[in-house]
mmCIF file with all atom_site columns, C-alpha atoms in Angstrom:
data_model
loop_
_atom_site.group_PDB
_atom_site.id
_atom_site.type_symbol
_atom_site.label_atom_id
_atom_site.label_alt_id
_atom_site.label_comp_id
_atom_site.label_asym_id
_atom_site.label_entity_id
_atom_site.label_seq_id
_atom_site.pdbx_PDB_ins_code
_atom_site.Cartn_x
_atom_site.Cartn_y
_atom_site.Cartn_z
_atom_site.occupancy
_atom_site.B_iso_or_equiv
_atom_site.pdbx_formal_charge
_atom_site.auth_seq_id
_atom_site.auth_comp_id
_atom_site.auth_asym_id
_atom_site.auth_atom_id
_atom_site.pdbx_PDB_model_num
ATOM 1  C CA . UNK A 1 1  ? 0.000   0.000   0.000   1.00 83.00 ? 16 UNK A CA 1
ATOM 2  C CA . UNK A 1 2  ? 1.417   3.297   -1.634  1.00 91.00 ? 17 UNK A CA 1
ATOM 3  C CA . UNK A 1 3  ? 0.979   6.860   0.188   1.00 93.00 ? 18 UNK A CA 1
ATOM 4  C CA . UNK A 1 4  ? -1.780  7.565   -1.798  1.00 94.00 ? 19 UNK A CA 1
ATOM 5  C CA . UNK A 1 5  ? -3.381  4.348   -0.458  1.00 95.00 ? 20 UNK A CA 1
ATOM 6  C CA . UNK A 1 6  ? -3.097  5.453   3.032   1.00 95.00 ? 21 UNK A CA 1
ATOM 7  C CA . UNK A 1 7  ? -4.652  9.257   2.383   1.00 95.00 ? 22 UNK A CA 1
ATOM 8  C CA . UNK A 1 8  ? -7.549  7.650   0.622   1.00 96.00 ? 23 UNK A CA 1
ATOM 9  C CA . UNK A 1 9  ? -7.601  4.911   3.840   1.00 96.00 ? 24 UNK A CA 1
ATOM 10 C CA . UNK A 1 10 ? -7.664  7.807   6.268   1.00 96.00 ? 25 UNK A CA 1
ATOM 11 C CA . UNK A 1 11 ? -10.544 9.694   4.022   1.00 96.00 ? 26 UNK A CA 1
ATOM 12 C CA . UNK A 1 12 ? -12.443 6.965   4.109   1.00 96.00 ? 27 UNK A CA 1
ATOM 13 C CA . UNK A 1 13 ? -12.512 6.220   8.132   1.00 96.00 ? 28 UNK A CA 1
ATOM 14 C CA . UNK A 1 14 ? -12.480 10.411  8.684   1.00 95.00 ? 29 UNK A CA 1
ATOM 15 C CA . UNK A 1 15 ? -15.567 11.433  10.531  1.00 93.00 ? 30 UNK A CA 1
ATOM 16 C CA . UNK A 1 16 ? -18.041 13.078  9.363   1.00 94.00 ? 31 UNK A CA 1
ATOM 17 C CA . UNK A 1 17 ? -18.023 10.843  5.816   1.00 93.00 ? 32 UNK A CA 1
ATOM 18 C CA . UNK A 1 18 ? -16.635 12.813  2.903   1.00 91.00 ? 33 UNK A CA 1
ATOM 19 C CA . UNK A 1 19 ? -18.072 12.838  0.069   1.00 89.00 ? 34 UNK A CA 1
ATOM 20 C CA . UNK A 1 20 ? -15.562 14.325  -1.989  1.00 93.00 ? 35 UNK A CA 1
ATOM 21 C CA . UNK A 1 21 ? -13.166 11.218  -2.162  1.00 95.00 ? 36 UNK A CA 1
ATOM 22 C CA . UNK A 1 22 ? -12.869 9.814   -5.836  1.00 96.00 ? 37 UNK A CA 1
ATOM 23 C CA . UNK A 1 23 ? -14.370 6.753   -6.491  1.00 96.00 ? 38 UNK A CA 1
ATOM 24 C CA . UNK A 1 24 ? -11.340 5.528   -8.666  1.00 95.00 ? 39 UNK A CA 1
ATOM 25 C CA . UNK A 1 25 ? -9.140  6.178   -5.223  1.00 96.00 ? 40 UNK A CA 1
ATOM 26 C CA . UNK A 1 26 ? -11.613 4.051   -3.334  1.00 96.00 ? 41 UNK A CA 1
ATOM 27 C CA . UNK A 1 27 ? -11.167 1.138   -5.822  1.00 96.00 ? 42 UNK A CA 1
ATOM 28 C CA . UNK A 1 28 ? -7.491  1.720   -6.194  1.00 96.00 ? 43 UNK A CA 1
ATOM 29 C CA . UNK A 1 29 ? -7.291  1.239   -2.162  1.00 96.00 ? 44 UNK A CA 1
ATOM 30 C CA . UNK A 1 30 ? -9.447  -1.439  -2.559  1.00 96.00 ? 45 UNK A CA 1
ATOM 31 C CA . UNK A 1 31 ? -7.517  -3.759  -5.108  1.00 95.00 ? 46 UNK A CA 1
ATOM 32 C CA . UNK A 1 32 ? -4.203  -2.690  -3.138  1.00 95.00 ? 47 UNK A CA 1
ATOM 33 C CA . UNK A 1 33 ? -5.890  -4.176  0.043   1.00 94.00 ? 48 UNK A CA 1
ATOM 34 C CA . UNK A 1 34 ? -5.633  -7.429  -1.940  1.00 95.00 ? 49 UNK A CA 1
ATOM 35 C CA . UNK A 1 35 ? -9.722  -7.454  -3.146  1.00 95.00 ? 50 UNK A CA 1
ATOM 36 C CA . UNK A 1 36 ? -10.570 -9.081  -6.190  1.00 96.00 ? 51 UNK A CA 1
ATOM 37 C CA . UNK A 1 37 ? -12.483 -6.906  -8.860  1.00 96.00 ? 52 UNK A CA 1
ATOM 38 C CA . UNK A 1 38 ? -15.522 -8.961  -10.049 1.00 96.00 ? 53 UNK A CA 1
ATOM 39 C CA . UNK A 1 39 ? -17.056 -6.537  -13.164 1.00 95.00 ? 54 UNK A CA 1
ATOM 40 C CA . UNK A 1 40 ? -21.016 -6.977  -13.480 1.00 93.00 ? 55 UNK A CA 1
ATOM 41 C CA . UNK A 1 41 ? -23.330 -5.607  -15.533 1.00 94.00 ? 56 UNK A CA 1
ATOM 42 C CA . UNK A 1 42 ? -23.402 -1.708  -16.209 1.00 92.00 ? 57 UNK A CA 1
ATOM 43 C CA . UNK A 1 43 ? -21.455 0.230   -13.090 1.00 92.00 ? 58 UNK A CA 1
ATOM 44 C CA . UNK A 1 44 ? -22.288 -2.397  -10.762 1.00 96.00 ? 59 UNK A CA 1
ATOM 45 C CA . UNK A 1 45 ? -18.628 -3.793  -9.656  1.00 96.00 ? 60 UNK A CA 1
ATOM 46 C CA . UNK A 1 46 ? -17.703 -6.454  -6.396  1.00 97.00 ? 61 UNK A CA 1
ATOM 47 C CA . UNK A 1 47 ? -14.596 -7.015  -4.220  1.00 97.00 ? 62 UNK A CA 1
ATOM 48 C CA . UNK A 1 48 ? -13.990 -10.259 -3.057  1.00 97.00 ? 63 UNK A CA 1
ATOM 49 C CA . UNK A 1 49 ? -11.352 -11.461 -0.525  1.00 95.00 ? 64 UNK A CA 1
ATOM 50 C CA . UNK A 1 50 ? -11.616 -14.035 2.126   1.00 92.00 ? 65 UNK A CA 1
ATOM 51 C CA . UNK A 1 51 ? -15.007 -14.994 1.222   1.00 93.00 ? 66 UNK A CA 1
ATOM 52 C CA . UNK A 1 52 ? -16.402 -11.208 2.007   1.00 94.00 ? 67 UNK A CA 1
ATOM 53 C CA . UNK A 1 53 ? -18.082 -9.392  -0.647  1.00 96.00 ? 68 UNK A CA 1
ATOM 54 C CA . UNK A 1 54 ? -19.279 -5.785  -1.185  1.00 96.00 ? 69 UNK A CA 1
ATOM 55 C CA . UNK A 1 55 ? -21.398 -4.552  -4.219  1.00 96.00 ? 70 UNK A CA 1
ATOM 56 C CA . UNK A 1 56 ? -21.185 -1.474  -5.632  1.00 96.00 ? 71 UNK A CA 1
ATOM 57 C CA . UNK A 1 57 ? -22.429 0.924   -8.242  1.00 95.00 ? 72 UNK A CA 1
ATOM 58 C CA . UNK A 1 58 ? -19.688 2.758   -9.859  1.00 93.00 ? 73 UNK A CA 1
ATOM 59 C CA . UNK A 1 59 ? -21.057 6.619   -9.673  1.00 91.00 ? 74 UNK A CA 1
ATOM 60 C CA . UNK A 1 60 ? -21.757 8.824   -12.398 1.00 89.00 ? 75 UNK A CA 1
ATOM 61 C CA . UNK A 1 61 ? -21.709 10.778  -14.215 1.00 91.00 ? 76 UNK A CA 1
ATOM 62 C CA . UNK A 1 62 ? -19.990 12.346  -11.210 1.00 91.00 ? 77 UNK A CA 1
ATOM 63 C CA . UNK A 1 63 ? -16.480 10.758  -10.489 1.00 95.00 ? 78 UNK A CA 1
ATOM 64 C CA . UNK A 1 64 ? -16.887 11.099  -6.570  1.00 95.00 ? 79 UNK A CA 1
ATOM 65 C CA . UNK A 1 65 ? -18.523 8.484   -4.340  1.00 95.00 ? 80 UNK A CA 1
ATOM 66 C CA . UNK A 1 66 ? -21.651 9.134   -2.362  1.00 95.00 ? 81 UNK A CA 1
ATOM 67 C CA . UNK A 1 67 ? -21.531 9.281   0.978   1.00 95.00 ? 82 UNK A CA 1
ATOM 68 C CA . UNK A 1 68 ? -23.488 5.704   1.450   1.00 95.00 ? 83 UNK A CA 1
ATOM 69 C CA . UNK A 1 69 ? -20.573 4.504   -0.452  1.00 95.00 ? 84 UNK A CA 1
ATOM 70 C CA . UNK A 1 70 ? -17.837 5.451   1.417   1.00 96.00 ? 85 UNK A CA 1
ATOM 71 C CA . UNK A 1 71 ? -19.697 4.119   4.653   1.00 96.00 ? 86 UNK A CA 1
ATOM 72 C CA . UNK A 1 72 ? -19.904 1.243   2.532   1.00 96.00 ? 87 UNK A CA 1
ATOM 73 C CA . UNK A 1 73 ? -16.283 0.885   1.882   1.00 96.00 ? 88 UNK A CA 1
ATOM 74 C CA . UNK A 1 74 ? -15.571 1.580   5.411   1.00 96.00 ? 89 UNK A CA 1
ATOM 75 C CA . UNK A 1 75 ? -17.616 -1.216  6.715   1.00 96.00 ? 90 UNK A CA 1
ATOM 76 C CA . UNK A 1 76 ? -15.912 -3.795  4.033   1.00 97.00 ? 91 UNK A CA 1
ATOM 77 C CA . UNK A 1 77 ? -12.413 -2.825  4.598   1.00 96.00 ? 92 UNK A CA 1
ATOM 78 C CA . UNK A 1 78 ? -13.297 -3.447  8.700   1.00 96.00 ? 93 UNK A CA 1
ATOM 79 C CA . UNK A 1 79 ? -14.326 -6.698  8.034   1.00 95.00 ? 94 UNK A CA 1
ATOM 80 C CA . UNK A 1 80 ? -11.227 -7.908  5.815   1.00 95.00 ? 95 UNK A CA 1
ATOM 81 C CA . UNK A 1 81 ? -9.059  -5.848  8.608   1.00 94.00 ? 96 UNK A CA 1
ATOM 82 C CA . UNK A 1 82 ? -7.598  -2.717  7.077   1.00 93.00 ? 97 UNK A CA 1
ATOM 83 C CA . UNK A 1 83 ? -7.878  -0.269  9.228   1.00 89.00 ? 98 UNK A CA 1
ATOM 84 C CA . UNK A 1 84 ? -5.518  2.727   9.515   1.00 88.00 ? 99 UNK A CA 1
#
């Protein structure tokens, strides 16, 4: 896990949620935490790693994440154990 990595980790488990963190940073942390990107159909993309999953919609046309995503990502990166 790069720098960047670790700014995006510490955005991500900041209170209150931001909702200015880009989604491609979220995803970017998320492969580097060792997830496995599982494409669906349209912006709907999982992360897979030691049997947890998390589904997502890819946001547009904006390039940030929503606030219920970041929570989102939060909550799956607890339960695979990154934390910062």
């Amino acid at each position: 896990m790069n720098n960047r990595h670790r700014r995006t980790l510490a955005a991500i488990f900041a209170d209150p949620v931001s909702g200015t963190i880009g989604w491609a940073a979220i995803e970017g942390l998320l492969m580097a935490a060792g997830a496995q990107v599982i494409e669906g159909r349209g912006s709907r993309v999982r992360f897979e790693k030691d049997g947890e999953v998390a589904t997502f919609h890819r946001p547009h046309p904006a390039k940030e994440a929503k606030r219920y995503q970041v929570r989102d990502a939060r909550a799956f990166l607890e339960r695979i154990g990154v934390t910062p």
